[in-house]
Short mmCIF file of C-alpha atoms (C1' of nucleotides) in Angstrom, two decimals:
data_model
loop_
_atom_site.label_atom_id
_atom_site.label_comp_id
_atom_site.label_asym_id
_atom_site.label_seq_id
_atom_site.Cartn_x
_atom_site.Cartn_y
_atom_site.Cartn_z
CA MET A 1 139.52 82.36 123.25
CA GLY A 2 136.76 80.59 121.34
CA LYS A 3 137.33 79.31 117.79
CA CYS A 4 135.42 81.25 115.11
CA GLU A 5 135.53 78.20 112.98
CA GLN A 6 133.24 76.34 115.35
CA CYS A 7 130.88 79.28 115.91
CA ILE A 8 127.62 78.73 114.07
CA VAL A 9 126.40 82.29 114.16
CA ARG A 10 128.96 83.44 111.59
CA GLU A 11 126.89 81.60 109.00
CA PHE A 12 124.23 84.23 109.31
CA SER A 13 126.25 87.30 108.57
CA SER A 14 128.70 88.61 106.02
CA LEU A 15 131.28 86.51 107.85
CA LYS A 16 130.02 83.39 106.14
CA ALA A 17 132.31 84.30 103.21
CA LEU A 18 135.42 83.73 105.30
CA ASN A 19 137.64 80.69 104.67
CA LYS A 20 139.35 78.49 107.27
CA ASP A 21 142.54 80.56 107.41
CA GLU A 22 140.64 83.79 107.68
CA LEU A 23 138.61 82.37 110.54
CA ILE A 24 141.74 81.25 112.42
CA LYS A 25 143.18 84.75 111.98
CA LEU A 26 139.91 86.26 113.18
CA ALA A 27 139.81 84.10 116.30
CA GLU A 28 143.20 85.45 117.27
CA CYS A 29 142.35 89.14 117.02
CA LYS A 30 138.70 89.17 118.22
CA THR A 31 137.80 89.84 121.86
CA SER A 32 134.75 88.37 123.54
CA HIS A 33 132.45 90.36 125.82
CA THR A 34 129.42 89.79 127.96
CA ILE A 35 126.80 92.49 128.19
CA LYS A 36 124.11 92.43 130.84
CA LYS A 37 120.53 93.32 129.94
CA GLY A 38 120.09 97.05 129.89
CA ASN A 39 123.75 97.88 129.37
CA PRO A 40 125.11 99.55 126.20
CA ILE A 41 127.46 97.94 123.71
CA PHE A 42 128.22 101.46 122.40
CA GLU A 43 126.54 104.75 122.77
CA GLU A 44 125.77 107.67 120.43
CA GLY A 45 128.98 109.59 119.83
CA ASP A 46 131.27 106.69 120.68
CA ILE A 47 134.05 105.87 118.23
CA VAL A 48 133.41 102.32 117.13
CA ASN A 49 136.72 101.04 115.89
CA GLY A 50 135.44 97.74 114.50
CA VAL A 51 132.38 95.63 114.30
CA TYR A 52 130.57 93.46 116.88
CA CYS A 53 129.42 90.05 116.01
CA ILE A 54 126.49 89.07 118.21
CA THR A 55 126.73 85.51 119.51
CA THR A 56 123.73 85.47 121.76
CA GLY A 57 120.97 87.93 122.67
CA THR A 58 119.30 90.83 121.06
CA CYS A 59 119.84 94.57 121.28
CA LYS A 60 118.09 97.77 120.24
CA LEU A 61 119.69 100.43 118.13
CA SER A 62 118.14 103.73 119.20
CA LYS A 63 118.59 107.45 119.34
CA LEU A 64 117.63 109.80 122.13
CA SER A 65 115.95 112.88 120.84
CA ALA A 66 115.89 116.39 122.29
CA ASN A 67 112.51 115.82 123.92
CA GLY A 68 113.79 112.85 125.80
CA LYS A 69 112.21 110.15 123.73
CA ASP A 70 114.23 107.15 122.70
CA GLN A 71 113.35 106.29 119.10
CA ILE A 72 114.24 102.63 118.28
CA ILE A 73 115.56 102.31 114.75
CA LYS A 74 116.11 98.61 114.63
CA LEU A 75 116.50 95.48 116.66
CA VAL A 76 119.60 93.44 116.04
CA LYS A 77 119.80 89.72 116.97
CA ALA A 78 122.34 86.90 117.24
CA GLY A 79 124.16 86.23 114.04
CA GLU A 80 124.06 89.85 112.91
CA LEU A 81 126.92 92.36 112.90
CA LEU A 82 126.80 95.67 114.68
CA GLY A 83 128.61 98.97 114.13
CA GLN A 84 129.49 98.53 110.46
CA ARG A 85 128.05 101.89 109.49
CA SER A 86 130.08 103.95 111.93
CA MET A 87 133.20 102.01 111.18
CA ILE A 88 132.89 102.33 107.41
CA SER A 89 131.86 105.99 107.56
CA ASP A 90 134.67 106.83 109.94
CA GLU A 91 132.22 108.64 112.14
CA PRO A 92 131.17 108.40 115.75
CA ALA A 93 128.16 106.17 116.29
CA ASN A 94 124.92 107.81 115.32
CA LEU A 95 122.89 105.39 117.45
CA SER A 96 123.24 103.66 120.77
CA ALA A 97 123.17 99.84 120.99
CA VAL A 98 121.62 98.62 124.29
CA ALA A 99 121.16 94.94 125.26
CA LEU A 100 117.50 93.85 125.58
CA GLU A 101 118.70 90.60 127.19
CA ASP A 102 122.03 89.30 128.38
CA MET A 103 124.31 89.11 125.42
CA GLU A 104 127.59 87.60 124.17
CA VAL A 105 129.40 89.59 121.44
CA CYS A 106 132.78 89.39 119.75
CA PHE A 107 134.56 92.55 118.77
CA ILE A 108 136.49 92.47 115.50
CA PRO A 109 138.93 95.41 115.16
CA LYS A 110 138.71 97.69 112.22
CA SER A 111 142.15 96.84 110.88
CA GLU A 112 141.00 93.17 110.66
CA VAL A 113 137.75 94.03 108.83
CA LEU A 114 139.60 96.28 106.38
CA SER A 115 142.11 93.60 105.62
CA MET A 116 139.24 91.15 105.02
CA PHE A 117 137.70 93.82 102.66
CA ASP A 118 141.00 93.82 100.71
CA ASN A 119 141.39 90.11 100.51
CA ASN A 120 137.90 88.75 100.24
CA ASN A 121 135.60 90.32 97.68
CA GLN A 122 132.71 88.11 98.65
CA PHE A 123 132.97 89.40 102.18
CA SER A 124 132.83 93.02 101.01
CA MET A 125 129.90 92.24 98.82
CA ASN A 126 128.06 90.55 101.61
CA MET A 127 128.61 93.58 103.80
CA MET A 128 127.37 95.88 101.05
CA LYS A 129 124.30 93.84 100.57
CA THR A 130 123.57 93.91 104.35
CA ILE A 131 123.85 97.66 104.47
CA CYS A 132 121.71 97.98 101.35
CA GLY A 133 119.10 95.79 103.08
CA ASP A 134 119.22 98.01 106.16
CA LEU A 135 118.71 101.05 103.84
CA LYS A 136 115.69 99.39 102.23
CA ASP A 137 114.22 98.59 105.69
CA ALA A 138 114.82 102.13 106.83
CA ASP A 139 113.01 103.54 103.82
CA GLU A 140 110.06 101.27 104.34
CA HIS A 141 109.99 102.03 108.05
CA MET A 142 109.98 105.69 107.18
CA ILE A 143 107.04 105.25 104.86
CA SER A 144 105.22 103.21 107.52
CA ILE A 145 105.68 105.89 110.11
CA SER A 146 104.63 108.61 107.65
CA GLN A 147 101.59 107.01 106.18
CA LYS A 148 100.20 104.52 108.65
CA THR A 149 98.26 105.22 111.81
CA VAL A 150 99.61 104.28 115.20
CA LYS A 151 97.17 101.43 115.37
CA GLU A 152 98.37 100.01 112.00
CA ARG A 153 102.05 100.42 113.07
CA LEU A 154 101.41 98.66 116.39
CA ALA A 155 99.75 95.74 114.62
CA GLU A 156 102.60 95.59 112.14
CA THR A 157 105.25 95.67 114.94
CA LEU A 158 103.55 92.92 116.97
CA VAL A 159 103.51 90.71 113.89
CA TYR A 160 107.15 91.54 113.18
CA LEU A 161 108.19 90.76 116.74
CA GLN A 162 106.55 87.35 116.73
CA GLU A 163 107.76 86.38 113.28
CA THR A 164 111.33 87.55 113.93
CA PHE A 165 111.92 86.59 117.53
CA GLY A 166 109.35 83.85 118.07
CA LYS A 167 107.24 83.13 121.09
CA ASN A 168 107.63 81.41 124.51
CA GLU A 169 105.93 78.14 125.45
CA ASP A 170 103.03 80.11 126.90
CA GLY A 171 102.53 81.79 123.51
CA SER A 172 103.82 85.15 124.57
CA LEU A 173 106.29 87.19 122.54
CA HIS A 174 109.85 85.91 123.26
CA ILE A 175 111.38 89.35 122.97
CA GLN A 176 110.64 91.38 126.08
CA LEU A 177 110.08 95.03 125.41
CA SER A 178 108.71 97.54 127.88
CA ARG A 179 105.64 99.52 126.75
CA GLU A 180 107.96 102.49 126.51
CA GLU A 181 110.34 100.64 124.15
CA LEU A 182 107.41 99.34 122.09
CA ALA A 183 106.22 102.92 121.77
CA GLY A 184 109.74 103.93 120.73
CA MET A 185 109.69 101.36 118.00
CA ILE A 186 106.43 102.49 116.44
CA GLY A 187 107.17 106.18 117.13
CA THR A 188 104.40 107.16 119.48
CA ALA A 189 103.78 108.21 123.08
CA THR A 190 103.94 105.44 125.67
CA GLU A 191 100.32 106.10 126.79
CA SER A 192 99.05 105.82 123.23
CA CYS A 193 100.80 102.51 122.83
CA ILE A 194 99.40 101.15 126.15
CA ARG A 195 95.93 102.33 125.26
CA LEU A 196 95.99 100.60 121.86
CA LEU A 197 97.31 97.39 123.45
CA SER A 198 94.31 97.67 125.77
CA ASP A 199 92.00 98.01 122.78
CA PHE A 200 93.62 95.05 121.01
CA ASN A 201 93.19 93.08 124.22
CA LYS A 202 89.52 94.04 124.54
CA ILE A 203 88.68 92.87 121.05
CA GLY A 204 90.53 89.62 121.44
CA LEU A 205 93.48 90.22 119.06
CA ILE A 206 95.97 89.82 121.80
CA GLY A 207 96.19 88.76 125.40
CA LEU A 208 97.96 90.69 128.09
CA ILE A 209 99.33 88.85 131.10
CA GLY A 210 101.25 91.32 133.14
CA LYS A 211 103.83 92.75 130.77
CA LYS A 212 103.58 89.79 128.47
CA ILE A 213 101.85 90.03 125.20
CA ILE A 214 100.27 87.04 123.53
CA ILE A 215 99.21 87.24 119.97
CA LYS A 216 95.82 85.56 119.55
CA ASP A 217 94.74 86.53 116.05
CA ILE A 218 97.80 87.12 113.88
CA ALA A 219 95.69 87.07 110.66
CA LYS A 220 93.56 89.95 111.80
CA LEU A 221 96.61 91.87 113.05
CA LYS A 222 98.15 91.49 109.63
CA ARG A 223 94.90 92.77 107.99
CA ILE A 224 95.04 95.79 110.32
CA ALA A 225 98.64 96.34 109.52
CA ASP A 226 97.84 95.95 105.83
CA ILE A 227 100.63 93.50 105.28
CA VAL A 228 99.45 91.95 102.05
CA MET B 1 130.08 109.46 73.17
CA GLY B 2 131.40 111.86 75.79
CA LYS B 3 134.60 111.28 77.60
CA CYS B 4 134.26 110.46 81.31
CA GLU B 5 137.78 111.81 81.78
CA GLN B 6 136.55 115.31 80.96
CA CYS B 7 133.36 115.02 82.92
CA ILE B 8 133.61 117.07 86.10
CA VAL B 9 130.62 115.58 87.95
CA ARG B 10 132.47 112.30 88.53
CA GLU B 11 134.58 114.12 91.06
CA PHE B 12 131.49 114.24 93.30
CA SER B 13 130.74 110.55 93.47
CA SER B 14 132.43 107.21 94.18
CA LEU B 15 133.73 107.46 90.65
CA LYS B 16 136.36 109.91 91.69
CA ALA B 17 138.48 106.84 92.70
CA LEU B 18 138.79 105.78 89.02
CA ASN B 19 142.05 106.14 87.22
CA LYS B 20 142.59 107.25 83.60
CA ASP B 21 142.43 103.76 82.10
CA GLU B 22 139.30 102.97 84.08
CA LEU B 23 137.66 106.21 82.91
CA ILE B 24 138.44 105.40 79.30
CA LYS B 25 136.99 101.91 79.67
CA LEU B 26 133.93 103.44 81.38
CA ALA B 27 133.41 105.90 78.53
CA GLU B 28 133.16 102.98 76.09
CA CYS B 29 130.55 101.05 77.91
CA LYS B 30 128.36 103.81 79.33
CA THR B 31 125.31 105.10 77.52
CA SER B 32 123.96 108.61 77.83
CA HIS B 33 120.27 109.49 78.21
CA THR B 34 118.14 112.66 78.35
CA ILE B 35 115.15 112.58 80.64
CA LYS B 36 112.48 115.24 80.46
CA LYS B 37 111.06 116.76 83.65
CA GLY B 38 108.39 114.54 85.06
CA ASN B 39 109.61 111.35 83.39
CA PRO B 40 110.97 108.40 85.27
CA ILE B 41 114.55 107.13 85.11
CA PHE B 42 113.32 103.91 86.65
CA GLU B 43 110.23 102.83 88.43
CA GLU B 44 109.39 100.70 91.47
CA GLY B 45 109.75 97.08 90.47
CA ASP B 46 112.08 97.70 87.55
CA ILE B 47 115.24 95.66 87.35
CA VAL B 48 118.04 98.18 87.45
CA ASN B 49 120.94 96.47 85.84
CA GLY B 50 123.59 99.10 86.62
CA VAL B 51 123.92 102.58 88.09
CA TYR B 52 123.03 105.93 86.70
CA CYS B 53 125.48 108.82 87.04
CA ILE B 54 123.59 112.11 87.01
CA THR B 55 125.34 114.69 84.82
CA THR B 56 122.69 117.47 85.08
CA GLY B 57 119.42 117.92 86.91
CA THR B 58 117.74 116.59 90.02
CA CYS B 59 115.32 113.76 90.61
CA LYS B 60 113.17 112.49 93.39
CA LEU B 61 113.26 108.98 94.78
CA SER B 62 109.80 108.11 96.00
CA LYS B 63 107.45 105.31 96.74
CA LEU B 64 103.74 105.23 95.97
CA SER B 65 101.75 103.96 98.93
CA ALA B 66 98.45 102.05 99.02
CA ASN B 67 96.52 105.19 99.76
CA GLY B 68 97.81 106.89 96.63
CA LYS B 69 100.28 109.14 98.37
CA ASP B 70 103.76 109.50 96.95
CA GLN B 71 106.36 109.52 99.71
CA ILE B 72 109.57 111.20 98.72
CA ILE B 73 112.52 109.50 100.35
CA LYS B 74 115.37 111.53 98.97
CA LEU B 75 116.32 114.02 96.27
CA VAL B 76 119.32 113.13 94.14
CA LYS B 77 121.30 115.78 92.29
CA ALA B 78 123.96 116.07 89.62
CA GLY B 79 127.22 114.32 90.57
CA GLU B 80 125.44 111.61 92.52
CA LEU B 81 124.84 108.00 91.55
CA LEU B 82 121.44 106.40 91.33
CA GLY B 83 120.36 102.76 91.57
CA GLN B 84 123.26 101.36 93.55
CA ARG B 85 121.00 99.79 96.18
CA SER B 86 118.91 97.77 93.76
CA MET B 87 121.94 96.80 91.75
CA ILE B 88 123.90 95.63 94.75
CA SER B 89 120.98 93.86 96.39
CA ASP B 90 120.09 92.13 93.14
CA GLU B 91 116.47 93.16 93.69
CA PRO B 92 113.96 95.21 91.70
CA ALA B 93 113.94 98.85 92.52
CA ASN B 94 112.17 99.68 95.74
CA LEU B 95 111.62 103.26 94.75
CA SER B 96 110.90 105.24 91.63
CA ALA B 97 113.25 107.92 90.34
CA VAL B 98 111.46 110.71 88.54
CA ALA B 99 113.11 113.83 87.05
CA LEU B 100 112.19 117.11 88.78
CA GLU B 101 113.85 119.02 85.93
CA ASP B 102 115.36 118.05 82.55
CA MET B 103 118.20 115.65 83.20
CA GLU B 104 121.25 114.10 81.58
CA VAL B 105 122.32 110.76 82.98
CA CYS B 106 124.85 108.12 82.02
CA PHE B 107 124.04 104.49 82.58
CA ILE B 108 126.92 102.25 83.64
CA PRO B 109 126.12 98.52 83.32
CA LYS B 110 126.33 96.24 86.31
CA SER B 111 129.10 94.12 84.79
CA GLU B 112 131.32 97.22 84.62
CA VAL B 113 130.50 98.32 88.19
CA LEU B 114 131.28 94.79 89.49
CA SER B 115 134.59 94.72 87.63
CA MET B 116 135.45 98.08 89.17
CA PHE B 117 134.57 96.66 92.59
CA ASP B 118 137.03 93.88 91.95
CA ASN B 119 139.90 96.00 90.72
CA ASN B 120 139.57 99.18 92.66
CA ASN B 121 139.17 98.99 96.42
CA GLN B 122 138.91 102.68 96.85
CA PHE B 123 135.93 102.69 94.52
CA SER B 124 134.21 99.94 96.59
CA MET B 125 134.98 101.82 99.73
CA ASN B 126 133.54 105.06 98.41
CA MET B 127 130.43 103.29 97.35
CA MET B 128 130.07 101.69 100.79
CA LYS B 129 130.50 105.06 102.46
CA THR B 130 127.87 106.60 100.27
CA ILE B 131 125.37 103.93 101.11
CA CYS B 132 126.25 104.23 104.80
CA GLY B 133 125.64 108.00 104.51
CA ASP B 134 122.25 107.28 102.93
CA LEU B 135 121.49 104.92 105.82
CA LYS B 136 122.36 107.53 108.39
CA ASP B 137 120.24 110.11 106.54
CA ALA B 138 117.34 107.66 106.43
CA ASP B 139 117.58 107.03 110.17
CA GLU B 140 117.60 110.71 110.86
CA HIS B 141 114.66 111.40 108.54
CA MET B 142 112.75 108.64 110.30
CA ILE B 143 113.32 110.20 113.67
CA SER B 144 112.40 113.64 112.34
CA ILE B 145 109.11 112.28 110.91
CA SER B 146 108.44 110.47 114.13
CA GLN B 147 109.24 113.14 116.64
CA LYS B 148 108.83 116.48 115.04
CA THR B 149 105.63 118.27 114.16
CA VAL B 150 104.67 119.00 110.57
CA LYS B 151 105.56 122.63 111.13
CA GLU B 152 109.04 121.72 112.33
CA ARG B 153 109.55 119.38 109.48
CA LEU B 154 108.37 121.96 106.94
CA ALA B 155 110.84 124.50 108.32
CA GLU B 156 113.60 121.95 108.25
CA THR B 157 112.88 120.94 104.70
CA LEU B 158 112.74 124.53 103.41
CA VAL B 159 116.16 125.15 104.99
CA TYR B 160 117.46 121.92 103.46
CA LEU B 161 116.16 122.84 100.01
CA GLN B 162 117.82 126.22 99.99
CA GLU B 163 121.07 124.99 101.44
CA THR B 164 121.37 121.99 99.10
CA PHE B 165 119.93 123.40 95.85
CA GLY B 166 120.41 127.17 96.20
CA LYS B 167 118.17 129.99 95.15
CA ASN B 168 117.39 131.89 92.02
CA GLU B 169 118.34 135.54 91.34
CA ASP B 170 114.93 136.62 92.73
CA GLY B 171 115.70 134.70 95.97
CA SER B 172 113.25 131.92 95.40
CA LEU B 173 114.19 128.26 95.96
CA HIS B 174 116.00 126.93 92.89
CA ILE B 175 114.48 123.55 93.11
CA GLN B 176 110.86 123.60 91.94
CA LEU B 177 108.62 121.31 93.93
CA SER B 178 104.84 121.30 93.76
CA ARG B 179 103.02 121.71 97.03
CA GLU B 180 102.08 118.00 96.75
CA GLU B 181 105.71 116.97 96.36
CA LEU B 182 106.79 119.19 99.24
CA ALA B 183 104.08 117.48 101.29
CA GLY B 184 105.42 114.12 100.14
CA MET B 185 108.84 115.03 101.39
CA ILE B 186 107.75 116.00 104.91
CA GLY B 187 105.16 113.23 105.08
CA THR B 188 101.90 115.17 105.44
CA ALA B 189 98.74 115.96 103.52
CA THR B 190 99.02 118.48 100.73
CA GLU B 191 96.47 120.81 102.38
CA SER B 192 98.32 120.75 105.64
CA CYS B 193 101.50 121.72 103.80
CA ILE B 194 99.82 124.56 101.94
CA ARG B 195 98.27 125.78 105.13
CA LEU B 196 101.51 125.95 106.99
CA LEU B 197 103.27 127.65 104.06
CA SER B 198 100.47 130.24 104.35
CA ASP B 199 101.17 130.62 108.02
CA PHE B 200 104.92 131.07 107.47
CA ASN B 201 104.07 133.60 104.75
CA LYS B 202 101.78 135.56 107.10
CA ILE B 203 104.36 135.82 109.80
CA GLY B 204 107.04 136.86 107.30
CA LEU B 205 109.28 133.81 107.44
CA ILE B 206 108.84 133.17 103.76
CA GLY B 207 107.28 134.85 100.75
CA LEU B 208 105.00 133.15 98.24
CA ILE B 209 104.96 134.40 94.74
CA GLY B 210 102.78 132.06 92.71
CA LYS B 211 104.34 128.67 93.31
CA LYS B 212 107.68 130.14 94.19
CA ILE B 213 108.87 130.13 97.74
CA ILE B 214 111.29 132.77 98.96
CA ILE B 215 112.94 132.24 102.33
CA LYS B 216 113.05 135.54 104.12
CA ASP B 217 114.17 134.53 107.64
CA ILE B 218 116.26 131.45 107.55
CA ALA B 219 117.57 131.88 111.12
CA LYS B 220 113.99 131.71 112.50
CA LEU B 221 113.21 128.77 110.28
CA LYS B 222 116.23 126.94 111.68
CA ARG B 223 115.04 127.75 115.17
CA ILE B 224 111.62 126.30 114.39
CA ALA B 225 113.20 123.30 112.88
CA ASP B 226 115.39 122.99 115.91
CA ILE B 227 118.50 122.61 113.88
CA VAL B 228 121.20 123.48 116.38
"C1'" DT C 1 107.59 91.96 154.76
"C1'" DT C 2 106.98 96.77 154.09
"C1'" DA C 3 108.11 100.94 151.98
"C1'" DA C 4 109.72 103.07 147.94
"C1'" DT C 5 110.00 103.17 143.21
"C1'" DA C 6 108.93 102.09 138.63
"C1'" DA C 7 105.86 100.33 135.11
"C1'" DT C 8 101.39 99.83 133.44
"C1'" DA C 9 96.70 101.45 132.89
"C1'" DT C 10 92.90 104.67 132.17
"C1'" DG C 11 90.35 109.11 132.08
"C1'" DA C 12 89.89 113.86 130.61
"C1'" DT C 13 91.41 117.17 127.68
"C1'" DA C 14 94.05 119.76 124.29
"C1'" DA C 15 96.82 119.92 120.27
"C1'" DT C 16 97.81 118.35 115.87
"C1'" DT C 17 96.67 116.75 111.60
"C1'" DA C 18 93.61 114.74 107.97
"C1'" DT C 19 89.59 115.02 105.29
"C1'" DC C 20 86.08 116.97 102.68
"C1'" DA C 21 84.10 121.02 100.61
"C1'" DT C 22 84.73 124.81 97.86
"C1'" DA C 23 87.08 129.04 96.15
"C1'" DT C 24 90.62 131.06 93.57
"C1'" DT C 25 94.31 131.20 90.61
"C1'" DA C 26 97.51 129.10 87.02
"C1'" DT C 27 98.29 126.34 83.17
"C1'" DT C 28 97.14 123.82 79.27
"C1'" DT C 29 94.25 122.59 75.50
"C1'" DT C 30 91.15 123.48 71.95
"C1'" DA D 1 91.03 134.00 73.59
"C1'" DA D 2 87.87 130.85 75.77
"C1'" DA D 3 87.08 126.59 77.91
"C1'" DA D 4 88.97 122.93 80.44
"C1'" DT D 5 91.90 121.20 83.64
"C1'" DA D 6 95.18 121.30 87.27
"C1'" DA D 7 97.28 123.52 91.19
"C1'" DT D 8 96.94 126.32 95.05
"C1'" DA D 9 94.28 128.23 98.84
"C1'" DT D 10 91.14 128.40 102.72
"C1'" DG D 11 87.14 127.11 105.81
"C1'" DA D 12 84.76 123.73 108.54
"C1'" DT D 13 84.93 119.67 110.74
"C1'" DA D 14 86.33 115.06 112.25
"C1'" DA D 15 89.83 111.92 113.48
"C1'" DT D 16 94.02 110.91 115.49
"C1'" DT D 17 97.34 111.49 118.83
"C1'" DA D 18 99.76 113.80 122.73
"C1'" DT D 19 99.75 115.49 127.20
"C1'" DC D 20 98.60 115.77 131.95
"C1'" DA D 21 96.52 113.73 135.94
"C1'" DT D 22 95.86 109.95 138.63
"C1'" DA D 23 95.03 105.03 139.62
"C1'" DT D 24 96.65 100.47 139.92
"C1'" DT D 25 99.87 96.99 139.72
"C1'" DA D 26 104.72 95.15 139.63
"C1'" DT D 27 109.36 95.35 141.01
"C1'" DT D 28 113.13 96.63 143.86
"C1'" DA D 29 115.29 98.23 148.03
"C1'" DA D 30 115.40 98.70 152.81
#
DNA sequence: TTAATAATATGATAATTATCATATTATTTT
DNA sequence: AAAATAATATGATAATTATCATATTATTAA
C-alpha cells in the first residue's frame, strides 16, 4: 500500500488541500489498480462509489450514442480525479472512462471523500472549482462544435493534444489516438477526419508517419483553429 | 426589503438548505433588482461577485461568437441560481445572462455565499449537485449537437420548451423565443431553423400563428428527436 | 511466415446545412 | 396612419459533411 504523502500527483488535484493526517488516513482506505490500455475504469451506467485518482496514464471519457458512435467528451490525465460528478450527483456514471494507455489509479471510497468534504473546506472548494472548470470547458466545447467547421475543430484539437500531452522525441504527438477516436473528439465521421488529416499533410501543416501525427506548423494550425 | 423566509422560490434551489437564522441574515444582505426583457443581468467578462436568485422570469445564458452568432447554452428560470460558476471559479463571467421576459432577481454577495459554504454543508452539497447537473446537461447537449441532425435537435428543443416552461391557454409555447434565439439554442442558422419550423408546420406537427408556436403532435416530435 | 483481421486512406456520391437574395409580414417610430 | 425598421419566410445555390464502396497498409492470430 503506497503512501499518499509521497505521491506527487496529488499536488495537481483537489487533494492538494489535504494535510498530513488526512493523507495518512487516505492511504489506509484507498485501493490501487492497474488498468491496461483499452480497458474501462468504469462504464456508462456503473455506480461509481468514490473517485479515482490517476497516478499514471491518460483515459478518455466518452459516451456511446444510438448510432454506434463514441463521442469523446474529455481526456483525463495523471494528477486528475475521475468520477466526481457521478459520486456527487448520486447517479450512475453518465460516461465511460477507458484507458488510452496503461494506467495506475487509486480508488478513494465515497465515505472518505464525504468525510473530507466535512472536515476540509479547502478540499470542497477545490473540488467545486474543478467541476466549474469542467463546466466552462464543456460550454466552450459545445460552442466550438456548433460554430466551427470540422477543419477548424481538427486544427484546434491537434494543437490541444500537443500542448496538453506533449510530443515524443520524433516530434509526434505523445498521446496515441486512433483516427476513429480523434473523429470522436471533434464530433465528425472517421472518414472526414482522415481526409482532413490528409489535406493538412499535403499542405505541410502536419506529417503522417503511419498512425503517428507530427505537427509541423503549429502557428498556422492555430490560425485555422482561430485560437487568438 | 422582502423576507427570504417567505419567498417560495428558495425551495427550488440550493438555498432550500438554509435555516431560519440564515434566511434572516440573507434577507439583510441581499439586494433586489428588476430587469426588463432584453436587458442583461450580467455580460461576458463581467466580474460576478455573488449569485443571483431568480424570483420571477426566465433568462438565457449565451455566448457571442466571433462570427456574430449568439449560442444559447442554457435557459434559467425562476427558482434557480445564476452566476455560481463565475463566482466559485473566481473568473469573469464566461457567458452573458439576458432576460427573455421581465424578471425579478435577488443578488446575494459572494461573502455571504462563502460564509454559508462554511457553515452549512448541506448548502455546499446542494450547490455542488446543481453544478454537476449542469455539467451532465452540457455533456448531453454537446453530444446532441454533435450527433443529431438539425431537424432532430429542433424537435428535441420544442419538446423541452413545452415540458419545461409550459404552454399558454391557446396552446402555444409559454416561453417566447425569436427564431434567431431558437436557432441559437439548437446551434444552426436562423434560416435553417425557420425552414424546418415551416416543414413541421406543413406536416402538422406544430402550428405557427405569427411568432407563436403550438405543438400539435408531441409524440411524433419525440420520436423524431429520438427521446426514448 | 502466411492468412485473417483491423485500421487507414481515397474516390464517388448523396444528404445536410449555410449563405445570399428577396419577399412578406410584424412592429416600432415619426 | 404612414414610413421605417425588424422579424419571419422562402427560393436558389454553394459549401460542408456523411455515407458507401473499395483500396491499401498495419497488426494480430494461426
